[in-house]
Coordinates of C-alpha atoms in Angstrom, one line a residue:
M1 CA 0.3 0.0 0.1
S2 CA 1.5 3.4 -0.9
V3 CA 2.2 6.1 1.6
T4 CA 0.5 9.2 1.0
D5 CA 2.5 12.1 0.8
Y6 CA 0.9 15.4 2.6
S7 CA 3.6 18.0 1.7
Y8 CA 0.7 19.7 0.2
V9 CA -0.8 20.6 3.2
E10 CA 1.8 22.9 4.3
S11 CA 1.9 24.9 0.6
A12 CA -1.9 25.1 0.7
I13 CA -1.9 27.7 3.5
V14 CA -1.1 31.2 2.6
E15 CA -0.3 33.5 4.9
D16 CA -0.7 37.4 5.2
D17 CA 1.8 39.9 5.5
A18 CA 1.9 40.4 9.1
L19 CA 2.5 36.6 9.4
L20 CA 5.1 36.7 6.8
S21 CA 6.7 39.7 8.8
A22 CA 6.7 37.4 11.9
R23 CA 8.1 34.6 10.9
A24 CA 11.2 36.6 9.2
R25 CA 11.8 37.9 13.0
A26 CA 11.7 34.7 14.3
D27 CA 14.4 33.6 12.0
E28 CA 16.6 36.6 12.9
L29 CA 15.8 35.8 16.6
G30 CA 16.4 31.9 16.2
A31 CA 12.5 31.6 17.6
P32 CA 10.6 28.5 17.0
T33 CA 7.4 28.9 14.9
P34 CA 4.6 26.5 14.1
S35 CA 4.2 25.2 10.6
P36 CA 1.8 27.4 8.4
A37 CA -1.0 24.3 8.8
V38 CA -0.8 24.0 12.3
G39 CA -1.3 27.8 12.4
A40 CA -4.7 27.2 10.3
L41 CA -5.3 24.0 12.4
L42 CA -5.2 26.5 15.7
A43 CA -7.8 29.2 14.2
L44 CA -9.9 26.5 13.0
L45 CA -10.1 24.8 16.6
A46 CA -10.5 28.6 18.2
R47 CA -13.5 28.9 15.5
V48 CA -15.2 26.0 16.3
A49 CA -14.6 26.2 20.2
G50 CA -16.2 29.7 20.1
A51 CA -13.1 30.6 21.9
K52 CA -13.3 34.0 23.8
A53 CA -10.5 33.3 26.4
V54 CA -7.5 31.1 25.0
V55 CA -4.1 30.2 26.8
E56 CA -1.1 30.1 24.9
V57 CA 2.2 28.8 26.4
G58 CA 5.4 29.5 24.6
T59 CA 4.6 33.3 22.9
G60 CA 7.4 33.0 20.4
V61 CA 7.4 35.9 18.3
G62 CA 3.5 35.9 18.0
V63 CA 2.9 33.6 14.8
S64 CA 0.7 31.2 16.8
G65 CA -0.9 33.9 18.6
L66 CA -1.7 35.7 15.1
W67 CA -3.6 32.5 14.1
L68 CA -5.4 32.1 17.4
L69 CA -6.6 35.3 17.4
A70 CA -7.9 35.1 13.7
G71 CA -10.0 32.1 14.9
M72 CA -11.4 33.9 18.5
T73 CA -14.3 35.9 18.9
D74 CA -13.8 39.5 18.1
D75 CA -13.8 40.4 21.7
G76 CA -11.8 37.1 22.6
V77 CA -8.6 37.7 24.8
L78 CA -5.3 35.8 24.2
T79 CA -3.1 35.3 27.4
T80 CA 0.1 34.0 26.1
I81 CA 3.0 33.3 28.5
D82 CA 7.0 33.0 27.8
P83 CA 10.0 33.3 29.8
E84 CA 12.0 35.2 26.8
P85 CA 11.4 38.8 26.8
E86 CA 13.2 39.2 23.7
Y87 CA 10.4 37.1 22.3
Q88 CA 7.4 38.7 23.7
Q89 CA 8.7 42.0 22.4
A90 CA 8.6 40.5 18.8
A91 CA 5.3 39.6 19.5
R92 CA 3.7 42.8 20.6
E93 CA 5.2 44.1 17.6
A94 CA 3.7 41.7 15.4
F95 CA 0.1 41.7 17.0
A96 CA 0.7 46.1 16.5
A97 CA 1.5 45.2 12.9
A98 CA -1.5 43.1 12.2
D99 CA -3.7 45.9 14.1
V100 CA -4.6 43.7 17.3
P101 CA -6.4 45.7 19.9
L102 CA -4.3 45.8 22.6
G103 CA -7.0 44.7 24.8
R104 CA -6.8 41.6 22.9
T105 CA -3.9 40.1 24.1
R106 CA -2.4 39.6 27.6
L107 CA 1.4 39.0 27.5
I108 CA 2.7 37.4 30.8
N109 CA 6.4 37.2 30.9
G110 CA 7.3 34.3 32.8
S111 CA 7.9 30.8 33.7
P112 CA 4.7 28.8 32.4
I113 CA 5.5 26.2 35.5
E114 CA 4.6 29.3 37.9
V115 CA 2.2 31.3 35.7
L116 CA -0.4 28.3 35.1
P117 CA -1.4 27.9 38.4
R118 CA -2.6 31.3 38.9
L119 CA -4.9 31.2 36.2
A120 CA -9.0 30.4 37.3
D121 CA -10.0 27.1 37.0
E122 CA -12.7 26.3 34.0
S123 CA -12.4 29.8 32.3
Y124 CA -10.7 29.2 29.1
E125 CA -12.2 27.7 25.9
L126 CA -8.7 26.6 24.1
V127 CA -5.1 26.0 25.5
F128 CA -2.4 25.6 23.5
L129 CA 1.0 24.2 24.7
D130 CA 4.2 25.2 22.7
G131 CA 6.6 25.7 25.6
E132 CA 9.5 23.5 26.9
V133 CA 8.4 20.2 25.8
L134 CA 10.1 18.5 28.7
D135 CA 7.3 20.1 30.8
H136 CA 4.3 19.6 28.9
P137 CA 2.8 16.9 31.3
R138 CA 3.3 19.6 34.0
Y139 CA 1.6 22.1 32.0
L140 CA -1.0 19.6 30.9
A141 CA -2.0 19.1 34.6
D142 CA -3.1 23.2 34.6
A143 CA -4.3 23.1 31.1
V144 CA -7.1 20.6 32.1
R145 CA -8.1 22.7 35.1
I146 CA -8.6 25.8 33.6
L147 CA -10.4 24.5 30.5
R148 CA -13.6 24.9 30.5
P149 CA -16.4 22.2 29.8
G150 CA -16.3 21.6 25.9
G151 CA -12.8 23.4 25.5
V152 CA -9.7 22.1 23.6
V153 CA -6.3 21.6 24.7
V154 CA -3.6 21.4 22.1
L155 CA -0.1 20.0 22.6
H156 CA 2.6 20.8 20.0
H157 CA 5.5 18.1 19.4
A158 CA 3.4 15.2 19.6
G159 CA 5.5 13.9 16.5
A160 CA 7.7 12.5 19.2
L161 CA 4.9 10.1 19.9
D162 CA 6.6 8.2 17.0
P163 CA 8.0 4.7 18.1
G164 CA 11.1 5.7 16.3
H165 CA 11.7 8.4 18.6
T166 CA 13.4 7.8 22.4
G167 CA 15.0 10.1 24.8
P168 CA 13.7 12.1 27.3
V169 CA 11.6 14.5 25.1
A170 CA 9.8 11.6 23.5
D171 CA 9.0 10.2 27.2
A172 CA 7.7 13.3 28.4
V173 CA 5.3 13.7 25.1
R174 CA 4.1 10.0 26.0
E175 CA 3.7 10.9 29.7
A176 CA 1.6 13.9 28.4
A177 CA -0.3 11.8 26.1
L178 CA -1.1 9.2 28.8
I179 CA -2.6 12.0 31.2
V180 CA -5.0 12.6 28.4
A181 CA -5.9 8.9 27.3
D182 CA -6.4 8.2 31.1
D183 CA -8.5 10.9 31.5
D184 CA -12.5 10.1 30.5
R185 CA -13.4 13.7 29.9
F186 CA -11.1 14.0 26.8
L187 CA -11.9 12.9 23.5
P188 CA -8.0 12.9 21.8
V189 CA -6.7 12.9 18.3
V190 CA -3.1 12.9 16.9
I191 CA -2.8 15.0 14.1
P192 CA 0.2 14.5 11.5
L193 CA 1.0 18.6 10.9
G194 CA 4.0 20.4 11.4
A195 CA 5.9 18.9 14.4
G196 CA 2.8 16.8 15.2
I197 CA -0.5 18.1 17.2
L198 CA -2.4 16.0 20.0
A199 CA -5.5 17.6 20.5
A200 CA -8.2 16.5 23.0
A201 CA -11.8 18.1 23.5
K202 CA -13.0 18.1 27.6
A203 CA -16.4 16.7 27.7
R204 CA -19.5 19.3 28.4

């Protein structure tokens, strides 16, 4: 049986000038960015969830934030956390270049491990985890808590679930996946886009 080539999926996504500029800035800073197809998926999930409040772990230079905002409600607020002040400054510039109103973003410079526990229970429709992969299991514990019923948690770098991947990163991703799989409230799916996506919807 032949293996389907999905490379066309990335080329099918056309990004606007604000996103392309943010990607160029990411290259300058050496900041990680999700692929265009992953970005489009984030926008889709935010739209389907009717997301008014979203948490992002791993601001980067704002590429994923721009995609999330594109799918959120017009009055939605993105809370995005990153320990790198230079990245967050670049993200502010990216949001401004895209004419995102100041009130629609809340950028928190700090360790997600310290910030996430301070966020309110069941207050967010979508949580996107794209920070330090080794800490994904710890992030996930708070993501489960802060998600509203019907909300969606999205973990990047799920490609490490491939049996061919070994080492601490693969172990952390598998641990996070097991947390989701063992929680009866979640309906999970693994999506082979970018570095791999694990998305799970919380029961209403």
